[in-house]
Amino acid sequence: MSESKPQDLYRETVFLPTTSFPMRGNLPRREPEILAGWDGEKLDARLFEQAKGRDVFMLHDGPPYANGHLHIGHALNKILKDVINRAHRMAGYGIHYVPGWDCHGLPIEWKIEEEYRKRGQDKDSVPVLQFRAECRAYAQKWLDTQAAEFRRLGVQAEWANRYATMDFSSEAAIAGEIGKFLLNGLLYRGLRPVMWSPVEKTALAEAEIEYRDHESTAIHVAFPFVTDPTPARALEDVAAVIWTTTPWTIPANRAIAYGSDITYAVVRVDGVSENATLEPEAKVLVAEDLIAPFCEAAGITAHHVLYTLPGSALEGAICAHPLRGQGYDFDVPLLPGAHVTTEAGTGLVHTAPAHGEDDFNLGRAYGLEITELVMDDGRYADYVPLFAGGHVFKAAEPVCQALLEAMQRAVAGGTAPCGLVARAVLVHSYPHSWRSRAPIIYRATPQWFIRMDGEGHLRDRALAALEKVTFVPAQARNRLTSMVAGRPDWCISRQRAWGVPIAVFVEKRTGEVLRDKDVMERVVTAFRAEGADAWYSSPAARFLGEGRNPDDYEQVFDIVDVWFESGSTHAFVLGHGDMPFPADLYLEGSDQHRGWFQSSLLESVGTRGIAPYKALVTNGFVLDEQGRKMSKSLGNVIAPQDVNDSLGADILRLWVMNSDTNEDLRIGKEILKQQGELYRRLRNTLRWLLGALDGFTEAERVPYAELPELERWVLHRMTELGGLVARAVETHEWVGVYPALHGFCAADLSAFYFDVRKDTIYCDGPHSLKRRAARTVLDHLHRNLCAWLAPVLVFTAEEAWLARPGNTESVHLQAFEDLPTEWNDPELGERWAMLRAVRRVITTEIETARRDGLVKSSLQAALELPLSEAEAARFAGVDWAELSIVSQADVSVVAGSGSIYLGEDEAQEGTPHGIPTISVATGHKCARCWKVLEEVGRDATHPELCLRCVDVVQGKA
């Protein structure tokens, strides 16, 4: 043949991809521009209009706290919600997503008080309405900040219609919900122990507690028996020994609990160590199973057991308080308690009814005094003997000293042991306030409660309601149901100022709460017009109405628990207009089983008889790359704002949906870098699609029946992906969906289908059936991939959608396509799974030939593919040169050979045939398509081209 012309001569005849969609996303710059574009075209308003007339999918937003910038947990949760909402919209549902904020409560009060402290100002000197106004302004500032940050993440919502618990209408609704509990009899005021923060001077909810290691003083204390009910006088001159890690509760001790089925022993001390407080011949009572650890703790080196007796024999026994004669002259009865075990201590449990739930229940059952010895700031009251004015967290030393002196007096007087037996330091997990990070105490105070049992049967009804709720993941059901089953009455009162007051009155003469519907209606009406400030600025007569003397009533100024507030949000968001009740879905972190999920359930069941949600989805917490909690001190905090500015919100959104959100997630620079690489592959897929579709028109479209097998396989795979998305929409189970979509783009498309079809797309003529078929499938791929990716890559999908000529409306106004059922062909899918497996074997051999220097590229290769007769029949009609991207392929059927590519049910027995072999293709390289073929040079007009390319260049194809 004549000398080859330069390959550039034919460059313009090759249909190379052309698109305005750039390779680099430049997301930190492009995303704000796209957001501004959406604002300009009023996309939110168009989406609102689109929802009219559709079945509504309602995801009710759990309100974040309006205090500070968003953290990565906020981003995770809001992105998950946004993906679910967007997917439902594209599946044909109407979406009314109303974002909300929790604006009342202690953290905001603390921030305002910090400012006071900096100025040397006394908070108590500030009028309450001024203080509340400052709290309101602070919350509004952060609400606006967080709203802007959520929007920057690409979250779509009815921002102009947002709710906040501090809105006047919300405060009125919350007061109305309190009124419902008041009127149905479930709200009551009682004295019982609650978790109390001495630092914050308020009761705390379980959801406001975190457990941290704490160093406590653990003591063994002897209580001498003064009444011995045993026939043999086994308890004469004996002391019952208790063990406690809260020495500060010793002044509040009113009983000792025992286990009726536990065997106890009267132990006589025979020898002691140097520092022991007990003396030889002392007699003490402990559980038989705990004698050894007790003796070790008490420094007892020798002992023997005088008596053993069942716990039931202790009924009627009475001890003296170890500080008797110093203001503690009451009896300490021994009482049976189901909570007593022999797991630790002595088997005899110190009981202070004012400072523990089990203690309180036992005390209430036996009519014990519920003392009020500890003030709201953690100090002993002025009337507490020996310890008046001291702080409970500093009480271990004075209490131990008083008990040691009592023991010394007992030893000196030759009486039964009385006082300190042993002390030690114990490091253990202890409840702390998650706000102040300070330890809390259990303290009995008059509080407002919602009754869980008895009248109203709230617990039973809540558990019954949960049976109808769907949980994702399914195992979360056990957690919430066990928490509801085991929780105490709901303490809803807080001793603070910034919140919705429990707007009720108590009659001073009787102590009874006023349950009057008209009074509550006046309260709600006032709050709706003026906010909850009306409770502080108006005289009581405004609410009590005519016929009642305000002097006869106590006006309650405790505010309601913020968990009650957020649990009431369904009341002022759902059930109005197009907002259905109950919600289809609540979605929050796993900690909300003891928080918002539970408070919403109890509030709704208590006022409406049903759960406010049909399904609950739980996400895990976010940890760093090493699995540690994020902390400024560790320097491992990843802020969503920083990710937006450096990588883009779409990268953060992709990280969320590529993670197993049912479990705890990890994030860090390396993980985000990996997400950036995954994003790049998805973007490249979209870019290649757009480029290869340049100039596509409907006239090119090929009917399904005329499509080549490979194109039909791609459409089959699309139905599988579409089914995956559709199932996730209906079940809310999104874990694994987007990794599967990425795998489809990276493995099925970019690494396989695009690779195989590049020659057809670039080099076949415009009228080629194969090229038209491929571009038909590429059109389907572009439209469906943009739609499937739109809920997650909200900015990139928009950019890729609008980069297609003719697309002028946002991708977020589009719907998921209903893919034809005829596209789904499992048999075809199975066939191509086998063909791709064979191709992988061939590709391995080509790579080996390339490494060995036999060929430089696959198009320089010729393939020899041996097959068994069964394989040849199964793989009939396959163009192996095209599929393997080689220039020449020859299939040799090895008669009688065994199959190596078929499953056992299809395989042919016999000696296995050989593997594929690669050789150098014979002929000449086409200057246009680069295939090496014998036919190159046969056309004198274009001797550098193969015959296919000659036809294309001459306009015949």
Tab-separated table of C-alpha atoms in Angstrom, residues 107-506:
chain	number	residue	atom	x	y	z
A	107	PRO	CA	-28.225	26.011	76.669
A	108	ILE	CA	-29.492	29.367	75.426
A	109	GLU	CA	-30.047	30.577	78.983
A	110	TRP	CA	-26.468	29.642	79.756
A	111	LYS	CA	-25.156	31.621	76.800
A	112	ILE	CA	-27.029	34.732	77.938
A	113	GLU	CA	-25.886	34.214	81.527
A	114	GLU	CA	-22.286	33.933	80.284
A	115	GLU	CA	-22.624	37.398	78.827
A	116	TYR	CA	-23.973	38.629	82.154
A	117	ARG	CA	-21.036	37.103	84.008
A	118	LYS	CA	-18.578	38.783	81.647
A	119	ARG	CA	-20.224	42.111	82.458
A	120	GLY	CA	-20.381	41.358	86.158
A	121	GLN	CA	-24.169	41.461	86.003
A	122	ASP	CA	-26.420	39.437	88.339
A	123	LYS	CA	-28.871	37.390	86.301
A	124	ASP	CA	-31.418	37.465	89.127
A	125	SER	CA	-31.484	41.263	88.908
A	126	VAL	CA	-32.600	41.175	85.270
A	127	PRO	CA	-36.397	41.332	84.754
A	128	VAL	CA	-37.643	38.012	83.451
A	129	LEU	CA	-39.206	39.521	80.329
A	130	GLN	CA	-35.924	41.240	79.430
A	131	PHE	CA	-34.063	37.969	79.957
A	132	ARG	CA	-36.527	36.089	77.774
A	133	ALA	CA	-36.237	38.735	75.055
A	134	GLU	CA	-32.454	38.328	74.998
A	135	CYS	CA	-32.847	34.546	74.770
A	136	ARG	CA	-35.295	34.981	71.892
A	137	ALA	CA	-32.908	37.244	69.967
A	138	TYR	CA	-30.032	34.798	70.494
A	139	ALA	CA	-32.116	31.868	69.239
A	140	GLN	CA	-33.298	33.842	66.205
A	141	LYS	CA	-29.725	34.692	65.244
A	142	TRP	CA	-28.672	31.041	65.189
A	143	LEU	CA	-31.894	29.882	63.582
A	144	ASP	CA	-31.185	32.182	60.637
A	145	THR	CA	-27.547	31.046	60.520
A	146	GLN	CA	-28.423	27.363	60.538
A	147	ALA	CA	-31.126	27.826	57.911
A	148	ALA	CA	-28.551	29.368	55.552
A	149	GLU	CA	-26.121	26.526	56.295
A	150	PHE	CA	-28.758	23.870	55.606
A	151	ARG	CA	-29.612	25.535	52.297
A	152	ARG	CA	-25.937	25.588	51.363
A	153	LEU	CA	-25.979	21.794	51.805
A	154	GLY	CA	-28.607	21.651	49.074
A	155	VAL	CA	-31.508	20.865	51.414
A	156	GLN	CA	-34.849	21.728	49.817
A	157	ALA	CA	-37.642	22.748	52.150
A	158	GLU	CA	-40.442	25.233	52.692
A	159	TRP	CA	-38.025	27.666	54.280
A	160	ALA	CA	-40.469	30.564	54.342
A	161	ASN	CA	-42.911	28.355	56.249
A	162	ARG	CA	-40.440	27.031	58.830
A	163	TYR	CA	-41.550	26.392	62.386
A	164	ALA	CA	-39.842	27.315	65.645
A	165	THR	CA	-40.919	26.376	69.155
A	166	MET	CA	-40.572	30.039	70.157
A	167	ASP	CA	-43.100	31.265	67.568
A	168	PHE	CA	-46.168	32.660	69.299
A	169	SER	CA	-48.379	30.124	67.523
A	170	SER	CA	-46.072	27.300	68.625
A	171	GLU	CA	-46.000	28.462	72.243
A	172	ALA	CA	-49.798	28.599	72.204
A	173	ALA	CA	-50.012	25.085	70.762
A	174	ILE	CA	-47.567	23.723	73.357
A	175	ALA	CA	-49.583	25.320	76.163
A	176	GLY	CA	-52.683	23.750	74.635
A	177	GLU	CA	-51.052	20.319	74.650
A	178	ILE	CA	-50.154	20.738	78.333
A	179	GLY	CA	-53.790	21.661	78.875
A	180	LYS	CA	-54.938	18.406	77.292
A	181	PHE	CA	-52.879	16.413	79.794
A	182	LEU	CA	-54.214	18.626	82.557
A	183	LEU	CA	-57.819	18.049	81.563
A	184	ASN	CA	-57.503	14.307	80.910
A	185	GLY	CA	-56.028	13.777	84.380
A	186	LEU	CA	-52.558	12.559	83.381
A	187	LEU	CA	-50.762	15.703	84.618
A	188	TYR	CA	-50.043	15.828	88.340
A	189	ARG	CA	-47.644	17.424	90.796
A	190	GLY	CA	-45.724	15.116	93.078
A	191	LEU	CA	-42.631	14.766	95.208
A	192	ARG	CA	-40.292	12.130	93.836
A	193	PRO	CA	-36.586	11.871	92.944
A	194	VAL	CA	-35.549	13.230	89.588
A	195	MET	CA	-32.187	13.641	87.906
A	196	TRP	CA	-31.073	17.042	89.109
A	197	SER	CA	-28.204	19.277	88.038
A	198	PRO	CA	-26.911	21.298	90.981
A	199	VAL	CA	-24.934	23.452	88.552
A	200	GLU	CA	-27.910	24.290	86.349
A	201	LYS	CA	-30.391	24.155	89.252
A	202	THR	CA	-32.983	22.203	87.325
A	203	ALA	CA	-34.364	18.749	86.719
A	204	LEU	CA	-33.002	16.961	83.654
A	205	ALA	CA	-34.463	14.459	81.249
A	206	GLU	CA	-32.791	11.133	80.490
A	207	ALA	CA	-31.948	12.478	77.026
A	208	GLU	CA	-29.977	15.309	78.650
A	209	ILE	CA	-27.682	12.863	80.429
A	210	GLU	CA	-24.352	11.420	79.350
A	211	TYR	CA	-22.276	8.865	81.267
A	212	ARG	CA	-18.647	9.601	82.033
A	213	ASP	CA	-16.024	8.121	84.332
A	214	HIS	CA	-16.260	9.615	87.804
A	215	GLU	CA	-14.256	9.092	90.985
A	216	SER	CA	-16.477	8.366	93.967
A	217	THR	CA	-15.856	7.550	97.590
A	218	ALA	CA	-17.320	4.109	98.350
A	219	ILE	CA	-18.065	3.295	101.985
A	220	HIS	CA	-19.252	0.370	104.098
A	221	VAL	CA	-21.358	1.544	107.044
A	222	ALA	CA	-22.603	-0.390	110.091
A	223	PHE	CA	-26.166	0.157	111.364
A	224	PRO	CA	-26.647	-1.497	114.796
A	225	PHE	CA	-29.822	-3.523	115.311
A	226	VAL	CA	-32.175	-2.199	117.988
A	227	THR	CA	-35.021	-4.643	117.307
A	228	ASP	CA	-34.291	-8.326	116.741
A	229	PRO	CA	-37.277	-10.376	115.496
A	230	THR	CA	-35.354	-13.668	115.267
A	231	PRO	CA	-36.339	-16.382	117.777
A	232	ALA	CA	-32.720	-17.197	118.609
A	233	ARG	CA	-31.788	-13.538	119.151
A	234	ALA	CA	-29.322	-13.952	116.308
A	235	LEU	CA	-29.100	-10.191	115.742
A	236	GLU	CA	-28.302	-9.169	119.291
A	237	ASP	CA	-25.233	-6.895	119.381
A	238	VAL	CA	-25.027	-7.219	115.602
A	239	ALA	CA	-24.844	-4.443	112.972
A	240	ALA	CA	-26.200	-4.581	109.427
A	241	VAL	CA	-23.554	-3.374	106.969
A	242	ILE	CA	-24.475	-1.451	103.835
A	243	TRP	CA	-22.292	-0.272	100.946
A	244	THR	CA	-22.792	2.941	98.982
A	245	THR	CA	-20.923	5.146	96.505
A	246	THR	CA	-22.873	8.244	97.587
A	247	PRO	CA	-21.794	9.074	101.162
A	248	TRP	CA	-23.670	12.370	100.878
A	249	THR	CA	-26.982	10.443	101.008
A	250	ILE	CA	-26.293	8.948	104.464
A	251	PRO	CA	-28.171	11.796	106.210
A	252	ALA	CA	-31.231	10.902	104.076
A	253	ASN	CA	-31.144	7.178	104.945
A	254	ARG	CA	-34.492	5.952	106.204
A	255	ALA	CA	-34.306	2.158	105.682
A	256	ILE	CA	-32.196	-0.816	104.682
A	257	ALA	CA	-33.435	-3.128	101.929
A	258	TYR	CA	-32.838	-6.869	101.931
A	259	GLY	CA	-33.628	-9.691	99.504
A	260	SER	CA	-36.165	-12.174	100.859
A	261	ASP	CA	-34.545	-15.052	98.966
A	262	ILE	CA	-30.963	-14.145	99.852
A	263	THR	CA	-29.165	-16.068	102.599
A	264	TYR	CA	-27.514	-13.803	105.156
A	265	ALA	CA	-24.807	-14.579	107.691
A	266	VAL	CA	-23.920	-13.175	111.096
A	267	VAL	CA	-20.143	-12.966	110.923
A	268	ARG	CA	-17.934	-12.618	114.006
A	269	VAL	CA	-14.646	-10.854	113.458
A	270	ASP	CA	-11.648	-12.837	114.777
A	271	GLY	CA	-8.755	-10.841	113.348
A	272	VAL	CA	-8.234	-7.529	111.595
A	273	SER	CA	-5.527	-5.612	109.759
A	274	GLU	CA	-3.798	-2.587	111.247
A	275	ASN	CA	-6.091	0.059	109.710
A	276	ALA	CA	-9.399	-1.736	110.185
A	277	THR	CA	-12.140	0.124	112.064
A	278	LEU	CA	-13.850	-3.050	113.296
A	279	GLU	CA	-12.477	-4.773	116.391
A	280	PRO	CA	-12.170	-8.521	117.043
A	281	GLU	CA	-15.412	-10.014	118.396
A	282	ALA	CA	-17.497	-7.475	116.487
A	283	LYS	CA	-20.547	-9.046	114.830
A	284	VAL	CA	-21.946	-7.932	111.499
A	285	LEU	CA	-24.661	-9.088	109.088
A	286	VAL	CA	-23.935	-9.433	105.351
A	287	ALA	CA	-25.059	-11.707	102.516
A	288	GLU	CA	-23.410	-15.125	102.754
A	289	ASP	CA	-22.227	-14.973	99.141
A	290	LEU	CA	-20.442	-11.667	99.772
A	291	ILE	CA	-18.531	-12.504	102.945
A	292	ALA	CA	-15.168	-12.819	101.189
A	293	PRO	CA	-15.167	-9.481	99.300
A	294	PHE	CA	-16.631	-7.757	102.358
A	295	CYS	CA	-13.881	-9.075	104.638
A	296	GLU	CA	-11.223	-7.986	102.163
A	297	ALA	CA	-12.680	-4.461	101.955
A	298	ALA	CA	-13.090	-4.180	105.744
A	299	GLY	CA	-9.592	-5.482	106.593
A	300	ILE	CA	-10.913	-8.591	108.327
A	301	THR	CA	-8.182	-11.218	108.348
A	302	ALA	CA	-10.026	-13.951	110.262
A	303	HIS	CA	-13.677	-14.627	110.947
A	304	HIS	CA	-16.257	-17.288	111.429
A	305	VAL	CA	-19.990	-17.519	110.771
A	306	LEU	CA	-22.214	-17.606	113.834
A	307	TYR	CA	-25.587	-17.905	112.110
A	308	THR	CA	-27.093	-18.057	108.652
A	309	LEU	CA	-30.673	-16.989	108.075
A	310	PRO	CA	-32.967	-16.369	105.113
A	311	GLY	CA	-33.742	-12.799	104.195
A	312	SER	CA	-37.366	-13.343	105.121
A	313	ALA	CA	-36.242	-13.727	108.745
A	314	LEU	CA	-35.279	-10.038	108.763
A	315	GLU	CA	-38.889	-8.907	108.544
A	316	GLY	CA	-39.585	-6.618	111.493
A	317	ALA	CA	-35.915	-5.942	112.240
A	318	ILE	CA	-34.996	-2.333	113.011
A	319	CYS	CA	-31.632	-0.596	113.138
A	320	ALA	CA	-30.462	2.688	114.514
A	321	HIS	CA	-29.000	5.321	112.218
A	322	PRO	CA	-25.225	5.363	112.753
A	323	LEU	CA	-25.426	9.074	113.665
A	324	ARG	CA	-28.125	8.548	116.295
A	325	GLY	CA	-27.791	11.058	119.106
A	326	GLN	CA	-26.652	13.776	116.689
A	327	GLY	CA	-29.986	14.641	115.126
A	328	TYR	CA	-30.647	11.275	113.481
A	329	ASP	CA	-32.719	9.636	116.199
A	330	PHE	CA	-35.248	7.847	113.972
A	331	ASP	CA	-35.543	4.119	113.419
A	332	VAL	CA	-34.160	2.485	110.272
A	333	PRO	CA	-36.376	-0.507	109.408
A	334	LEU	CA	-35.240	-3.426	107.276
A	335	LEU	CA	-37.612	-3.852	104.309
A	336	PRO	CA	-37.818	-6.445	101.524
A	337	GLY	CA	-36.787	-5.099	98.119
A	338	ALA	CA	-37.000	-6.857	94.768
A	339	HIS	CA	-34.076	-4.761	93.517
A	340	VAL	CA	-31.601	-6.218	96.013
A	341	THR	CA	-28.959	-8.567	94.564
A	342	THR	CA	-25.634	-10.096	95.578
A	343	GLU	CA	-23.741	-8.753	92.564
A	344	ALA	CA	-21.845	-6.188	94.673
A	345	GLY	CA	-21.779	-4.626	98.115
A	346	THR	CA	-23.137	-6.580	101.051
A	347	GLY	CA	-26.603	-7.686	99.946
A	348	LEU	CA	-28.078	-5.014	102.237
A	349	VAL	CA	-28.987	-1.786	100.416
A	350	HIS	CA	-28.810	1.674	101.901
A	351	THR	CA	-32.172	3.292	101.188
A	352	ALA	CA	-32.610	7.069	100.901
A	353	PRO	CA	-36.102	7.555	99.436
A	354	ALA	CA	-35.366	11.111	98.328
A	355	HIS	CA	-32.349	10.143	96.235
A	356	GLY	CA	-33.063	7.069	94.130
A	357	GLU	CA	-35.875	5.566	92.092
A	358	ASP	CA	-35.793	2.133	93.785
A	359	ASP	CA	-35.397	3.805	97.160
A	360	PHE	CA	-38.381	6.058	96.478
A	361	ASN	CA	-40.610	3.203	95.355
A	362	LEU	CA	-39.726	1.168	98.425
A	363	GLY	CA	-40.256	4.151	100.677
A	364	ARG	CA	-43.620	4.968	99.132
A	365	ALA	CA	-44.727	1.339	99.524
A	366	TYR	CA	-43.888	1.379	103.266
A	367	GLY	CA	-44.780	4.967	104.112
A	368	LEU	CA	-41.242	6.217	104.730
A	369	GLU	CA	-40.459	9.907	105.024
A	370	ILE	CA	-39.381	11.505	101.704
A	371	THR	CA	-36.846	14.023	102.986
A	372	GLU	CA	-35.912	17.341	101.408
A	373	LEU	CA	-32.411	17.777	102.770
A	374	VAL	CA	-30.615	19.019	99.635
A	375	MET	CA	-31.248	22.437	98.085
A	376	ASP	CA	-31.399	23.215	94.368
A	377	ASP	CA	-27.716	24.203	94.233
A	378	GLY	CA	-26.572	20.935	95.831
A	379	ARG	CA	-26.069	22.299	99.339
A	380	TYR	CA	-27.538	20.694	102.445
A	381	ALA	CA	-30.402	22.680	103.904
A	382	ASP	CA	-29.711	24.739	106.997
A	383	TYR	CA	-31.702	22.301	109.145
A	384	VAL	CA	-29.586	19.233	108.294
A	385	PRO	CA	-27.721	18.133	111.443
A	386	LEU	CA	-23.897	18.144	111.256
A	387	PHE	CA	-23.723	19.010	107.547
A	388	ALA	CA	-25.847	22.165	107.102
A	389	GLY	CA	-24.643	24.372	104.219
A	390	GLY	CA	-22.109	21.888	102.890
A	391	HIS	CA	-22.186	20.845	99.233
A	392	VAL	CA	-23.038	17.223	98.543
A	393	PHE	CA	-20.077	16.814	96.165
A	394	LYS	CA	-17.785	17.848	99.007
A	395	ALA	CA	-19.608	15.840	101.657
A	396	ALA	CA	-17.631	12.587	101.492
A	397	GLU	CA	-14.962	13.756	103.920
A	398	PRO	CA	-17.221	15.231	106.642
A	399	VAL	CA	-19.670	12.322	106.380
A	400	CYS	CA	-16.870	9.760	106.624
A	401	GLN	CA	-15.353	11.632	109.556
A	402	ALA	CA	-18.672	11.680	111.418
A	403	LEU	CA	-19.151	7.948	110.740
A	404	LEU	CA	-15.579	7.165	111.829
A	405	GLU	CA	-16.119	9.003	115.105
A	406	ALA	CA	-19.361	7.070	115.602
A	407	MET	CA	-17.461	3.794	115.154
A	408	GLN	CA	-14.794	4.904	117.552
A	409	ARG	CA	-17.463	5.672	120.165
A	410	ALA	CA	-19.053	2.261	119.657
A	411	VAL	CA	-15.695	0.534	120.079
A	412	ALA	CA	-14.933	2.564	123.182
A	413	GLY	CA	-18.363	1.796	124.658
A	414	GLY	CA	-18.208	-1.911	123.817
A	415	THR	CA	-21.456	-1.771	121.866
A	416	ALA	CA	-22.404	-3.192	118.502
A	417	PRO	CA	-20.496	-1.764	115.534
A	418	CYS	CA	-21.895	1.611	114.457
A	419	GLY	CA	-20.462	3.846	111.735
A	420	LEU	CA	-17.659	3.612	109.198
A	421	VAL	CA	-16.445	0.079	108.440
A	422	ALA	CA	-14.350	0.835	105.339
A	423	ARG	CA	-13.814	3.437	102.630
A	424	ALA	CA	-12.265	3.249	99.170
A	425	VAL	CA	-12.046	5.140	95.904
A	426	LEU	CA	-14.117	3.826	93.014
A	427	VAL	CA	-13.876	4.980	89.391
A	428	HIS	CA	-17.133	4.165	87.647
A	429	SER	CA	-19.535	5.363	84.962
A	430	TYR	CA	-21.679	8.117	86.423
A	431	PRO	CA	-24.417	10.350	84.951
A	432	HIS	CA	-23.435	13.900	83.994
A	433	SER	CA	-25.312	16.779	82.440
A	434	TRP	CA	-24.363	16.842	78.761
A	435	ARG	CA	-24.522	20.640	78.822
A	436	SER	CA	-22.458	21.562	81.891
A	437	ARG	CA	-20.468	18.276	81.878
A	438	ALA	CA	-20.996	18.270	85.664
A	439	PRO	CA	-22.181	15.230	87.642
A	440	ILE	CA	-25.851	15.119	88.605
A	441	ILE	CA	-27.689	13.825	91.635
A	442	TYR	CA	-31.035	12.209	92.288
A	443	ARG	CA	-33.102	14.624	94.333
A	444	ALA	CA	-36.702	14.552	95.437
A	445	THR	CA	-38.395	17.854	94.635
A	446	PRO	CA	-41.974	18.841	93.863
A	447	GLN	CA	-42.253	18.485	90.085
A	448	TRP	CA	-44.916	18.155	87.426
A	449	PHE	CA	-45.303	14.687	85.973
A	450	ILE	CA	-47.288	12.912	83.306
A	451	ARG	CA	-48.588	9.650	84.689
A	452	MET	CA	-47.457	6.542	82.778
A	453	ASP	CA	-49.632	3.992	84.600
A	454	GLY	CA	-52.954	3.933	86.354
A	455	GLU	CA	-55.585	6.297	85.017
A	456	GLY	CA	-55.121	6.737	81.287
A	457	HIS	CA	-52.827	3.692	80.877
A	458	LEU	CA	-50.372	5.788	78.873
A	459	ARG	CA	-47.591	3.210	78.965
A	460	ASP	CA	-49.806	0.383	77.713
A	461	ARG	CA	-51.326	2.524	74.979
A	462	ALA	CA	-47.894	3.758	73.839
A	463	LEU	CA	-46.561	0.210	73.603
A	464	ALA	CA	-49.635	-0.835	71.646
A	465	ALA	CA	-49.160	2.104	69.268
A	466	LEU	CA	-45.541	1.087	68.622
A	467	GLU	CA	-46.679	-2.312	67.375
A	468	LYS	CA	-48.084	-0.547	64.299
A	469	VAL	CA	-44.876	1.413	63.582
A	470	THR	CA	-42.251	0.315	61.044
A	471	PHE	CA	-38.649	0.555	62.275
A	472	VAL	CA	-35.550	0.993	60.084
A	473	PRO	CA	-33.343	-0.738	61.038
A	474	ALA	CA	-35.743	-3.345	62.432
A	475	GLN	CA	-33.727	-3.968	65.609
A	476	ALA	CA	-34.400	-0.382	66.757
A	477	ARG	CA	-37.886	-1.508	67.773
A	478	ASN	CA	-36.525	-3.364	70.805
A	479	ARG	CA	-34.661	-0.322	72.032
A	480	LEU	CA	-37.600	2.074	71.985
A	481	THR	CA	-40.137	-0.415	73.319
A	482	SER	CA	-37.864	-1.397	76.221
A	483	MET	CA	-37.316	2.251	77.100
A	484	VAL	CA	-41.039	2.984	77.125
A	485	ALA	CA	-41.734	-0.188	79.099
A	486	GLY	CA	-39.209	0.659	81.797
A	487	ARG	CA	-39.382	4.427	82.107
A	488	PRO	CA	-40.786	6.201	85.214
A	489	ASP	CA	-43.482	8.852	85.124
A	490	TRP	CA	-42.476	11.679	82.786
A	491	CYS	CA	-41.124	14.678	84.682
A	492	ILE	CA	-41.975	17.659	82.456
A	493	SER	CA	-41.134	20.603	84.736
A	494	ARG	CA	-37.932	22.636	84.720
A	495	GLN	CA	-36.926	25.416	87.084
A	496	ARG	CA	-35.797	27.894	84.437
A	497	ALA	CA	-37.120	30.980	82.657
A	498	TRP	CA	-36.675	30.549	78.868
A	499	GLY	CA	-39.424	28.281	77.686
A	500	VAL	CA	-43.143	27.697	77.676
A	501	PRO	CA	-44.485	27.829	81.220
A	502	ILE	CA	-46.626	25.045	82.598
A	503	ALA	CA	-49.498	27.498	82.626
A	504	VAL	CA	-51.626	26.053	85.401
A	505	PHE	CA	-52.919	27.162	88.784
A	506	VAL	CA	-52.953	25.287	92.101
